[in-house]
mmCIF file of C-alpha atoms and ligand atoms in Angstrom:
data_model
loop_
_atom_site.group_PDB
_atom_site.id
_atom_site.type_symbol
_atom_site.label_atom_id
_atom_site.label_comp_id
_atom_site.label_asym_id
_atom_site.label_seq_id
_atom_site.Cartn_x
_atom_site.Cartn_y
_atom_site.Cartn_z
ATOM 1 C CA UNK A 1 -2.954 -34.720 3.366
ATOM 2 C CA UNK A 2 -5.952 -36.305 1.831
ATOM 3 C CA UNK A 3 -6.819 -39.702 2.361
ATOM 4 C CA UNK A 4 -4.819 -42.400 0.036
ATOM 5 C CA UNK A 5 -6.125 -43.537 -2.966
ATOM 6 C CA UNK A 6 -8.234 -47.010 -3.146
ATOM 7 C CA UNK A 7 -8.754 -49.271 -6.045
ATOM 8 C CA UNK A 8 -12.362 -47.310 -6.622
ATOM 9 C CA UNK A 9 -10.063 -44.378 -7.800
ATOM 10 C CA UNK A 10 -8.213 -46.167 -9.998
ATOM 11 C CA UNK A 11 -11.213 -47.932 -11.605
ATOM 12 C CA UNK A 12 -12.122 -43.929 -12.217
ATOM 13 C CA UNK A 13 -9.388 -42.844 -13.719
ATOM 14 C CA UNK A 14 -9.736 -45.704 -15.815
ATOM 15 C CA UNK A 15 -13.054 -44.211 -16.928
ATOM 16 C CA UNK A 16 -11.655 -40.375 -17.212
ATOM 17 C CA UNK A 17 -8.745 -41.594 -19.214
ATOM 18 C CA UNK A 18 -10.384 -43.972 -21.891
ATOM 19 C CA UNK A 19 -10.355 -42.516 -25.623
ATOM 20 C CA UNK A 20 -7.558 -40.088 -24.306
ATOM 21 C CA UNK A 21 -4.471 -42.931 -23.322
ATOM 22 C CA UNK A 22 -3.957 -45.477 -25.029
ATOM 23 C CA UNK A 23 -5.075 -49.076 -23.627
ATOM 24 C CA UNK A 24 -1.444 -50.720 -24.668
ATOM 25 C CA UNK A 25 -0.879 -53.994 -26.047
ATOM 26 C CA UNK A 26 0.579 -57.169 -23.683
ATOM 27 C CA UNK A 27 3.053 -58.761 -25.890
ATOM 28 C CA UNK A 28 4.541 -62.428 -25.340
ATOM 29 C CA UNK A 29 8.065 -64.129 -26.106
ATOM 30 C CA UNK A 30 8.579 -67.583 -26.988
ATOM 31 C CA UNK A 31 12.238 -67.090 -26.318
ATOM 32 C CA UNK A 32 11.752 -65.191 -22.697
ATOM 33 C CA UNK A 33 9.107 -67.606 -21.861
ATOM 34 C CA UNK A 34 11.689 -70.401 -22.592
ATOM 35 C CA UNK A 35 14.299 -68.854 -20.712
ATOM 36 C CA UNK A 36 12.126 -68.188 -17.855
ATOM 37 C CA UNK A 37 9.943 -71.930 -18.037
ATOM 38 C CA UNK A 38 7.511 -69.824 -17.278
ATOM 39 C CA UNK A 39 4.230 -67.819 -19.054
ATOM 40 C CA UNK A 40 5.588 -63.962 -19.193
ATOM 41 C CA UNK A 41 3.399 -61.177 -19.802
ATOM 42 C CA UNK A 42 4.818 -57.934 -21.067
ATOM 43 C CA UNK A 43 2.999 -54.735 -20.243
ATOM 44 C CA UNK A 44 4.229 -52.444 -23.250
ATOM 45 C CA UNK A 45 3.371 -48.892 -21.805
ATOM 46 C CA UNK A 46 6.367 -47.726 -23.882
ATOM 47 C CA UNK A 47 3.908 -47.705 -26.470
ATOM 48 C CA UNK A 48 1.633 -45.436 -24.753
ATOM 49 C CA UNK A 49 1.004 -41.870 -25.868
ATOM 50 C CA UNK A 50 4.304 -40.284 -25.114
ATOM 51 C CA UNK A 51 5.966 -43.111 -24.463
ATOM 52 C CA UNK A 52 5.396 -44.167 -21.282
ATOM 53 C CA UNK A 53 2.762 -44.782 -18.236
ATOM 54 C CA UNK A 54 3.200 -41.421 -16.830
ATOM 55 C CA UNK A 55 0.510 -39.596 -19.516
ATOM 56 C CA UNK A 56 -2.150 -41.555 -17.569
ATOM 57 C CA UNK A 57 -1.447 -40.277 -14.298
ATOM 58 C CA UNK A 58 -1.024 -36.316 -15.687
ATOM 59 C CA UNK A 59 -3.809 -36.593 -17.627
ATOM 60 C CA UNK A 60 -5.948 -38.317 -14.825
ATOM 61 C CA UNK A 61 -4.427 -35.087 -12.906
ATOM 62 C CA UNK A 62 -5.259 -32.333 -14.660
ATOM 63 C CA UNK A 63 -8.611 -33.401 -15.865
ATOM 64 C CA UNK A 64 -9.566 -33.406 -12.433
ATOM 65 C CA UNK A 65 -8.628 -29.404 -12.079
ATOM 66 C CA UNK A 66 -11.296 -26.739 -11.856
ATOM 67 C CA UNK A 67 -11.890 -24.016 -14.588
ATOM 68 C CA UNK A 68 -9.752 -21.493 -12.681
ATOM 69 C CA UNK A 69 -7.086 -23.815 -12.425
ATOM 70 C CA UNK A 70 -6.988 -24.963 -16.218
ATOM 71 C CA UNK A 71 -6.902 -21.190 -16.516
ATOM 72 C CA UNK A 72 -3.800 -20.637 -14.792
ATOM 73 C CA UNK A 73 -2.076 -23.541 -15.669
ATOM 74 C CA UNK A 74 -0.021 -26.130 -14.349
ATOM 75 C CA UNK A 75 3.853 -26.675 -13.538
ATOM 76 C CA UNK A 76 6.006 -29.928 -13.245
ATOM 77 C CA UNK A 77 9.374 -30.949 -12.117
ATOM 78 C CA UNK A 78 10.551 -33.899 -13.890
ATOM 79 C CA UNK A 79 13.389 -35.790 -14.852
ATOM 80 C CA UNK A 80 11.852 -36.031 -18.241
ATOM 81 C CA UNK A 81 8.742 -38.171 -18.968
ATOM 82 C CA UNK A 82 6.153 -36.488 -15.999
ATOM 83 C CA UNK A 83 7.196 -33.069 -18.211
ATOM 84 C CA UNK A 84 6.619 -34.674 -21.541
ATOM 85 C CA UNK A 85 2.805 -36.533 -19.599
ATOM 86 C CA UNK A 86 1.951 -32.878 -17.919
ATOM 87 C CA UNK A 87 2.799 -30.795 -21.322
ATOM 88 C CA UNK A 88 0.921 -33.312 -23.493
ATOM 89 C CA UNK A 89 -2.193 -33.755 -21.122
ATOM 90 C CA UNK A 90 -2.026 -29.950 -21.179
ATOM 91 C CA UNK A 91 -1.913 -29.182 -24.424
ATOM 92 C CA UNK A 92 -5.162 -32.062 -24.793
ATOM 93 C CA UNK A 93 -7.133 -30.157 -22.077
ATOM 94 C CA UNK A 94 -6.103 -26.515 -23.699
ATOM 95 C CA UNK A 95 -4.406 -25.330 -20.686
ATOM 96 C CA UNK A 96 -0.803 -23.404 -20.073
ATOM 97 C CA UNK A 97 2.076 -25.955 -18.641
ATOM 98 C CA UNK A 98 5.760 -24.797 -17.412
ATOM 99 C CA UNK A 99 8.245 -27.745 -17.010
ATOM 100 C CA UNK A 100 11.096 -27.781 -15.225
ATOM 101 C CA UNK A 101 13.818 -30.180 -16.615
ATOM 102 C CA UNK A 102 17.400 -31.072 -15.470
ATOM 103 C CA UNK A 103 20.137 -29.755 -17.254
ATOM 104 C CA UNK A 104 21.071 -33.461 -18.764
ATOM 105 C CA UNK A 105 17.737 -34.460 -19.459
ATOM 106 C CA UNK A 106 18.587 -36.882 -22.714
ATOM 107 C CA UNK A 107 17.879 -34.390 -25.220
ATOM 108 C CA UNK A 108 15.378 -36.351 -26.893
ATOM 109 C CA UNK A 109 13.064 -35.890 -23.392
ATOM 110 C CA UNK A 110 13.676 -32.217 -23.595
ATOM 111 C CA UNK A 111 12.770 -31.739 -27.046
ATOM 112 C CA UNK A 112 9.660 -33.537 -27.010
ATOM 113 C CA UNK A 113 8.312 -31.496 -23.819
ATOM 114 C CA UNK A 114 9.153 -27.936 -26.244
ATOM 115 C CA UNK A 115 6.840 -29.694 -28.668
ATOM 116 C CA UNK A 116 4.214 -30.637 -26.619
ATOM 117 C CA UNK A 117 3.883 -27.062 -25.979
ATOM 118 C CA UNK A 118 5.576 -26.814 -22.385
ATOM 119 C CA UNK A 119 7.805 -23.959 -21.627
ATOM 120 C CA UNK A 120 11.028 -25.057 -20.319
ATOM 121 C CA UNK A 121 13.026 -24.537 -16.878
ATOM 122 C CA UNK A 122 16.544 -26.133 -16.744
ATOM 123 C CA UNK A 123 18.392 -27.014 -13.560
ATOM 124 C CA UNK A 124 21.463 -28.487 -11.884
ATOM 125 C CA UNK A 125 19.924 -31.972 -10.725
ATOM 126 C CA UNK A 126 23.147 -32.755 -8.861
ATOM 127 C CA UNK A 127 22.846 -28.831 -6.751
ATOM 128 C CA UNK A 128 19.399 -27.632 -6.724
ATOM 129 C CA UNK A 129 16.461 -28.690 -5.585
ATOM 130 C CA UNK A 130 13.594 -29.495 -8.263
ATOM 131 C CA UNK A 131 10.766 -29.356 -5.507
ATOM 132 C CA UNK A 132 11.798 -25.838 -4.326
ATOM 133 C CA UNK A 133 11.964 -24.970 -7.879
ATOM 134 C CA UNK A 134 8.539 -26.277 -8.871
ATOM 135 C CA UNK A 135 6.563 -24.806 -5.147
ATOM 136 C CA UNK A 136 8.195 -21.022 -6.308
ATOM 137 C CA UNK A 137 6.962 -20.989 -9.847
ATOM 138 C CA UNK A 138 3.463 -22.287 -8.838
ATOM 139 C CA UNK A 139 3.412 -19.365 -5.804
ATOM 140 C CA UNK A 140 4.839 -16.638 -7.696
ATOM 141 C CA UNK A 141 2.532 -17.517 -10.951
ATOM 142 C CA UNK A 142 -0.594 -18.898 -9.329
ATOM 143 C CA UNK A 143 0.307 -21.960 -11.418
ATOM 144 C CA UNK A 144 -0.719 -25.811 -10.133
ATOM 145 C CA UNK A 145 2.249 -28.036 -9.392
ATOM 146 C CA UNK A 146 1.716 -31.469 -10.252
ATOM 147 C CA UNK A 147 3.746 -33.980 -8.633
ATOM 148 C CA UNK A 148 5.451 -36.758 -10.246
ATOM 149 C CA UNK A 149 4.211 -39.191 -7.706
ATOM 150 C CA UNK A 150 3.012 -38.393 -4.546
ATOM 151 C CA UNK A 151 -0.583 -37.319 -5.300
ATOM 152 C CA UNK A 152 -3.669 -39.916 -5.490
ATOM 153 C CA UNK A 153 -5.039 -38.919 -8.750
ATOM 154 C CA UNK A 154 -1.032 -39.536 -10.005
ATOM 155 C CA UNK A 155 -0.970 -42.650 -8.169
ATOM 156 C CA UNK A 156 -4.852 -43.542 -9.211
ATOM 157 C CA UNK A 157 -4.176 -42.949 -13.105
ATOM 158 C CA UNK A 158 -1.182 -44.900 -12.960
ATOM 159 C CA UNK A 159 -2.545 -48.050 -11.375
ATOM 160 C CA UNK A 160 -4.552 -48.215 -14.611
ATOM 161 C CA UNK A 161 -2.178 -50.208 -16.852
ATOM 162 C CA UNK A 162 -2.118 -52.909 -13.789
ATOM 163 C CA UNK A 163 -6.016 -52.967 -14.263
ATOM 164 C CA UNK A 164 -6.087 -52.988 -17.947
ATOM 165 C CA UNK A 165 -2.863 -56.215 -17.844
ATOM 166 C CA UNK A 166 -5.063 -58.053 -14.992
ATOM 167 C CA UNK A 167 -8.240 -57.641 -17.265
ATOM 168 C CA UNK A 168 -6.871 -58.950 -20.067
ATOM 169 C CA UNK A 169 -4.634 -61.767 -19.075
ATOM 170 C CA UNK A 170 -6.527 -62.563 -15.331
ATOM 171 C CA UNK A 171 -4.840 -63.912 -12.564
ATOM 172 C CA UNK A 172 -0.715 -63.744 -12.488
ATOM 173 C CA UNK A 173 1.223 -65.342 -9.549
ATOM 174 C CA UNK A 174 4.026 -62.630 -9.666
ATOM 175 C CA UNK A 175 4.437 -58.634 -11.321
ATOM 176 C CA UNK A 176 7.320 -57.130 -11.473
ATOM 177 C CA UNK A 177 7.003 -53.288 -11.774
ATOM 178 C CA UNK A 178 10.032 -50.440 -11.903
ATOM 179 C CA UNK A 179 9.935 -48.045 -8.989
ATOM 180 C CA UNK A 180 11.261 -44.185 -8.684
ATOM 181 C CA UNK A 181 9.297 -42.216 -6.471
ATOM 182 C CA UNK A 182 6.396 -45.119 -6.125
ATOM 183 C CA UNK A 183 3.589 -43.876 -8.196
ATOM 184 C CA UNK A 184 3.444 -46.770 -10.708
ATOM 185 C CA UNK A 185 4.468 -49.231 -8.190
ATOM 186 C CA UNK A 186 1.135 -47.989 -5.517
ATOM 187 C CA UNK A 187 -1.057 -47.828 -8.030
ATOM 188 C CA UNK A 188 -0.255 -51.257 -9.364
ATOM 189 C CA UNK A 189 -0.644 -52.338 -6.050
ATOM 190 C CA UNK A 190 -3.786 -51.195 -6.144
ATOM 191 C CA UNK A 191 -5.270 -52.905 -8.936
ATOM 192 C CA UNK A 192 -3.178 -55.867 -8.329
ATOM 193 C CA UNK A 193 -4.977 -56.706 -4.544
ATOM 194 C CA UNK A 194 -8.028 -55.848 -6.172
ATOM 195 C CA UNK A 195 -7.960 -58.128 -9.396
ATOM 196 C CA UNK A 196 -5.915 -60.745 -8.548
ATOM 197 C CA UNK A 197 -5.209 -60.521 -4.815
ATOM 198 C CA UNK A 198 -2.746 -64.013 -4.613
ATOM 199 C CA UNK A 199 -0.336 -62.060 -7.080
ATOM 200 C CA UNK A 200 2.878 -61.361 -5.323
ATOM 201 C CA UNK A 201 3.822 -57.360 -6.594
ATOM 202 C CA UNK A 202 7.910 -56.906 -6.706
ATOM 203 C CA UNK A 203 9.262 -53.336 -6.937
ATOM 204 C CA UNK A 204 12.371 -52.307 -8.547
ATOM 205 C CA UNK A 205 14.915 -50.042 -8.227
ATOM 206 C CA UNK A 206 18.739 -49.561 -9.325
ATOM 207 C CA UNK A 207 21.110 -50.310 -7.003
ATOM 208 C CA UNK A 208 22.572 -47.303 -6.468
ATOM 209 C CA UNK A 209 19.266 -45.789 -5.997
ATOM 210 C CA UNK A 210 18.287 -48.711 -3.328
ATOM 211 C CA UNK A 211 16.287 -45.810 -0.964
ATOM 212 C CA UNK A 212 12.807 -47.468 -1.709
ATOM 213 C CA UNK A 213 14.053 -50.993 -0.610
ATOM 214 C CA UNK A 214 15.646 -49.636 2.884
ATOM 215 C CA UNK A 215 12.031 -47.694 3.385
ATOM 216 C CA UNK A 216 10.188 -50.718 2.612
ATOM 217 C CA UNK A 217 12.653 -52.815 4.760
ATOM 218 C CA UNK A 218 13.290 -50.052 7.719
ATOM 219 C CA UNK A 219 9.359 -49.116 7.540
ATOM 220 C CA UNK A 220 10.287 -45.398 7.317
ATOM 221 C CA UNK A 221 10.928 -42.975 4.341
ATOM 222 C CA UNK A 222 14.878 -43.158 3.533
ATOM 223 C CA UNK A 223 16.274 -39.985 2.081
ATOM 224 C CA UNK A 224 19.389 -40.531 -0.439
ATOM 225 C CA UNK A 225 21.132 -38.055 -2.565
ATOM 226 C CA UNK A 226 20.457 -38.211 -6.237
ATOM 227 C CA UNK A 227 21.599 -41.609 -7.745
ATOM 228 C CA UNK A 228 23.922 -41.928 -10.592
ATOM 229 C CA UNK A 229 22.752 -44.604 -12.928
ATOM 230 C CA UNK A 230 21.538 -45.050 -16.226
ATOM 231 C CA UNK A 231 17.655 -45.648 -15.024
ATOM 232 C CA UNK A 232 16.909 -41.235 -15.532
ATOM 233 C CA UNK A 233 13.351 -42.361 -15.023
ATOM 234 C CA UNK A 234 14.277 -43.661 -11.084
ATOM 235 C CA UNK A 235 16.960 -41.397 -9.543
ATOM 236 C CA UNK A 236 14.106 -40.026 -7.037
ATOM 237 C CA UNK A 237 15.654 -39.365 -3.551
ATOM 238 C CA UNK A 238 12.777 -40.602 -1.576
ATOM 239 C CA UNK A 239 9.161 -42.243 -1.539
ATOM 240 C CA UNK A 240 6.408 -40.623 -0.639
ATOM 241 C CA UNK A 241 4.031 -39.569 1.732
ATOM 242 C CA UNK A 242 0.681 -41.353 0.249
ATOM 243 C CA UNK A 243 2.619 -43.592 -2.086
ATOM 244 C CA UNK A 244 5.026 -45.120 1.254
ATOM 245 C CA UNK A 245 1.941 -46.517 3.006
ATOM 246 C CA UNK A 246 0.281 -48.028 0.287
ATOM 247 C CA UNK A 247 3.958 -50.036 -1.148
ATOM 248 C CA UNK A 248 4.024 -50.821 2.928
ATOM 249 C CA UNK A 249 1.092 -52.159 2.638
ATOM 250 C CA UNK A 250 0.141 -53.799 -0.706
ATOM 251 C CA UNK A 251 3.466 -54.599 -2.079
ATOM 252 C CA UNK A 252 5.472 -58.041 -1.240
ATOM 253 C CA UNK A 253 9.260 -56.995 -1.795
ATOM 254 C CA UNK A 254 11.187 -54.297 -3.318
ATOM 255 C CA UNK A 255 14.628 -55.825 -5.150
ATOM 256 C CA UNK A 256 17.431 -53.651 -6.739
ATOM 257 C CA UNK A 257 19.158 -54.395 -10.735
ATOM 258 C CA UNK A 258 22.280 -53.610 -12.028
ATOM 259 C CA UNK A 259 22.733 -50.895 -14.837
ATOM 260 C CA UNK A 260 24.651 -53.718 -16.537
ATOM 261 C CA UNK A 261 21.432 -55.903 -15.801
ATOM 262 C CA UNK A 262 19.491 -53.099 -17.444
ATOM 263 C CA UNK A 263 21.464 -52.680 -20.376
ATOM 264 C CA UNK A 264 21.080 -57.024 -20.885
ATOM 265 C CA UNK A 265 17.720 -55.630 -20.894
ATOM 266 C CA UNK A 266 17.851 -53.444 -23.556
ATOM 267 C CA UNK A 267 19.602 -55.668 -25.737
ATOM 268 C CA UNK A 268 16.971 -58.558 -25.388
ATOM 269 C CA UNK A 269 13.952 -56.289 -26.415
ATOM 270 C CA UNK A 270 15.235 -54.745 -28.992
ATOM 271 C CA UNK A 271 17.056 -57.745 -30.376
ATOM 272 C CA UNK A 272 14.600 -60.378 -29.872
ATOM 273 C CA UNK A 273 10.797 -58.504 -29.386
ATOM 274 C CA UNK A 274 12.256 -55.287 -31.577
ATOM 275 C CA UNK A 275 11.293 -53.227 -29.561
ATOM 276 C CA UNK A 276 13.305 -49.742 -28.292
ATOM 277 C CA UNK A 277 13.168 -49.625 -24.466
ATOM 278 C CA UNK A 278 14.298 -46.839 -21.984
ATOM 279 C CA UNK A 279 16.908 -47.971 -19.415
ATOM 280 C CA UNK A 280 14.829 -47.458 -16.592
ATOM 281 C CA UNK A 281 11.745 -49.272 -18.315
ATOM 282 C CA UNK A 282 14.086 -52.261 -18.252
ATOM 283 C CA UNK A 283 13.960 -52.557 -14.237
ATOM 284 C CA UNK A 284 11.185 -55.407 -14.265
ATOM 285 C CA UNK A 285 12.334 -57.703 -16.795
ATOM 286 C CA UNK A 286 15.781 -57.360 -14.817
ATOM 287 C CA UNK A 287 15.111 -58.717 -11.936
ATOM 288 C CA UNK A 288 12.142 -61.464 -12.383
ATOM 289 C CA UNK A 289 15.001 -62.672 -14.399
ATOM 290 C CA UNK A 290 17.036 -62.841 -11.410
ATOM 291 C CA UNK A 291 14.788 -65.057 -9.613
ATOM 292 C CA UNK A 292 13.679 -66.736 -12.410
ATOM 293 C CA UNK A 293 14.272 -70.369 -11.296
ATOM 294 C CA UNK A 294 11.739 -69.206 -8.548
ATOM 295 C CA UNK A 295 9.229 -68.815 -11.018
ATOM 296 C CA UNK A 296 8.989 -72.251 -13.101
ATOM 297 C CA UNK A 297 5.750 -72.795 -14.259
ATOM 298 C CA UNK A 298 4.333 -69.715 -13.342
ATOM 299 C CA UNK A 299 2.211 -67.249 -14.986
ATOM 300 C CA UNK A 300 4.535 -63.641 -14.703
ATOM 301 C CA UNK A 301 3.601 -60.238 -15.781
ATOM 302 C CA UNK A 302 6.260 -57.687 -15.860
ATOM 303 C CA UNK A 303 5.662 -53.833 -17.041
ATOM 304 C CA UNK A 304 7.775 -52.119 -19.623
ATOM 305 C CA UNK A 305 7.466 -48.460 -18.121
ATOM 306 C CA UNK A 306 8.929 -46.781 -21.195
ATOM 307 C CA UNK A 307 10.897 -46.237 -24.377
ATOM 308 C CA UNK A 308 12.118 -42.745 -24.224
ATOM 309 C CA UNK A 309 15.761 -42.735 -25.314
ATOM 310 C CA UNK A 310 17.888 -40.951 -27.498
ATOM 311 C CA UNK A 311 18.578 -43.321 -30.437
ATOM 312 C CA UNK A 312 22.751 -42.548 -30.088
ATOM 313 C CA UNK A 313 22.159 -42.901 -26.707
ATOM 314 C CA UNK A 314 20.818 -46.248 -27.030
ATOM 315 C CA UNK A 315 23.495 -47.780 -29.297
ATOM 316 C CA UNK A 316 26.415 -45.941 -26.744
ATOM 317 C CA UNK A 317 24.756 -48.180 -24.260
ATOM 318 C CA UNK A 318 24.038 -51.580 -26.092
HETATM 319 C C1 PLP B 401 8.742 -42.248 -13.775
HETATM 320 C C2 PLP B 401 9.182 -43.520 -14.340
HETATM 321 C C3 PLP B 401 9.334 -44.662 -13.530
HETATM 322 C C4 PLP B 401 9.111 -44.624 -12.021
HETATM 323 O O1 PLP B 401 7.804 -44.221 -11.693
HETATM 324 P P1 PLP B 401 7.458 -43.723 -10.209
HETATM 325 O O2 PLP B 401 5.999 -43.492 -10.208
HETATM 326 O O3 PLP B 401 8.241 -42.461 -9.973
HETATM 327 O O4 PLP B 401 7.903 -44.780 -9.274
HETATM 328 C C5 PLP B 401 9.687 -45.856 -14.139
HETATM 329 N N1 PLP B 401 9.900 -45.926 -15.474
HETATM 330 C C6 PLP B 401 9.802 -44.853 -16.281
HETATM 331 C C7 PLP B 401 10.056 -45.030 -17.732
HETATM 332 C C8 PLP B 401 9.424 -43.611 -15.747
HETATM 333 O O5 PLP B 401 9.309 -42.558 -16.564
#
């Protein structure tokens, strides 16, 4: 294991990324901020290239690999954006990238990897296992597996968009920020005890999908079995090993949403900020809304992880 990624890494991958991601807007709401009687700040990385955060983490990745590397190639295992961040970084750095995809990947996710230039692998998420999977292709073709989460240049290139929001909008007294596997949430983290150390960082996870909280709360890794809910983006089984320690360490709570609290969420951004939102990039606006007569008065940023959803998906679920 190397040694876990600091804020100095982040403020890199900041620099590697620049001209490549896009540095995404922070959009406001009269009629959340009413709700809420409180100053909310929306970090839109659903309008990011590819449609969510995860293109800064595979791009900081693979821009970091070696010539004989690129050569080779790379490989992912992904429940749908990492594929669609590792095939576009890939196609941007001219290398080879093989994705492997579950079999009920929304088909929107799927297609978009093909035309990124990936080369798909489907699976059985509920029967096979997606790691094994990946760690075979990358022996038997000398290919580089990039994880989803649990790598510090992931973890690094995610905690960007925490740097850009703080940046932009300073100090926040609370940031809400969805959680699968943990590489969003530790490299917020990151940048959040770095820019604005007071700010109180809140994970989130579905319910059904509570292993993160139980780590967090039990101070060792909890293992669960894939989680059926709407949030594709967080049915991870388990943290990981760099990105455990630093949510141990730099985050405040991790709290758990409803799919029915999701969909609410849906149905407020498109309805009232028109904007298209994946379920799963609907975890932070879910619950700072659950505690918001904690936050009166206060200055809130909450991250919009992604829009990636089949449009007759979308109006099945609203
Ligand atoms: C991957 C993903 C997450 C969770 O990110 P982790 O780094 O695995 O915790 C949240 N939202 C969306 C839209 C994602 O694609």
């Amino acid at each position: 294991m190397n040694e876990l990624p600091t804020f100095e890494d982040v403020a890199q991958a900041a620099a590697r990324i620049e001209g490549h991601a896009r540095r995404t807007p922070v959009m406001t709401s009269r009629t959340i901020d009413e709700e809420f009687g409180a100053e909310v700040f929306f970090k839109c990385e659903h309008l990011q290239r590819m449609g969510a955060f995860k293109f800064r983490g595979a791009f900081n990745t693979l821009s970091r690999l070696d010539a004989s590397r690129r050569r080779a190639g790379v490989v992912a295992f992904s429940s749908g954006n990492h594929g669609q961040a590792v095939a576009l970084a890939a196609r941007l750095l001219g290398m080879p990238a093989t994705i492997v995809m579950p079999h009920d990947a929304p088909a929107m996710k799927v297609a978009a990897t093909r035309g990124y230039g990936g080369e798909i692998i489907l699976y059985d998420r509920y029967k096979e296992d997606r790691e094994r999977i990946g760690r075979t292709l990358a022996e038997e073709r000398g290919l580089t597996l990039v994880h989803p989460y649990d790598h510090p240049d992931i973890i690094a290139g995610q905690g960007t968009a925490a740097k850009e929001l703080f940046e932009e909008v300073g100090d926040l007294d609370a940031y809400f920020v969805g959680l699968g596997g943990g590489g969003l949430l530790a490299g917020s983290a990151l940048s959040a005890r770095a820019l604005a150390p007071a700010c109180k960082v809140y994970g989130v996870e579905p319910e059904l999908g509570n292993d993160g909280q139980r780590s967090f709360r039990s101070g060792a890794i909890v293992h669960i079995d894939t989680p059926k809910t709407i949030a594709d983006g967080a049915q991870t089984q388990h943290l990981g090993q760099y990105t455990f320690p630093i949510i141990r360490r730099d985050v405040d709570d991790i709290l758990t949403v409803s799919d029915a609290e999701l969909i609410e969420g849906m149905h407020f951004f498109a309805q009232r900020m028109k904007q298209v939102i994946e379920p799963t990039g609907c975890l932070g606006l879910a619950a700072a809304r659950q505690m918001k007569h904690l936050l009166k008065g206060r200055r809130i940023g909450i991250l919009i992880s992604g829009g990636n959803v089949d449009l007759a998906r979308f109006s099945q679920l609203l």
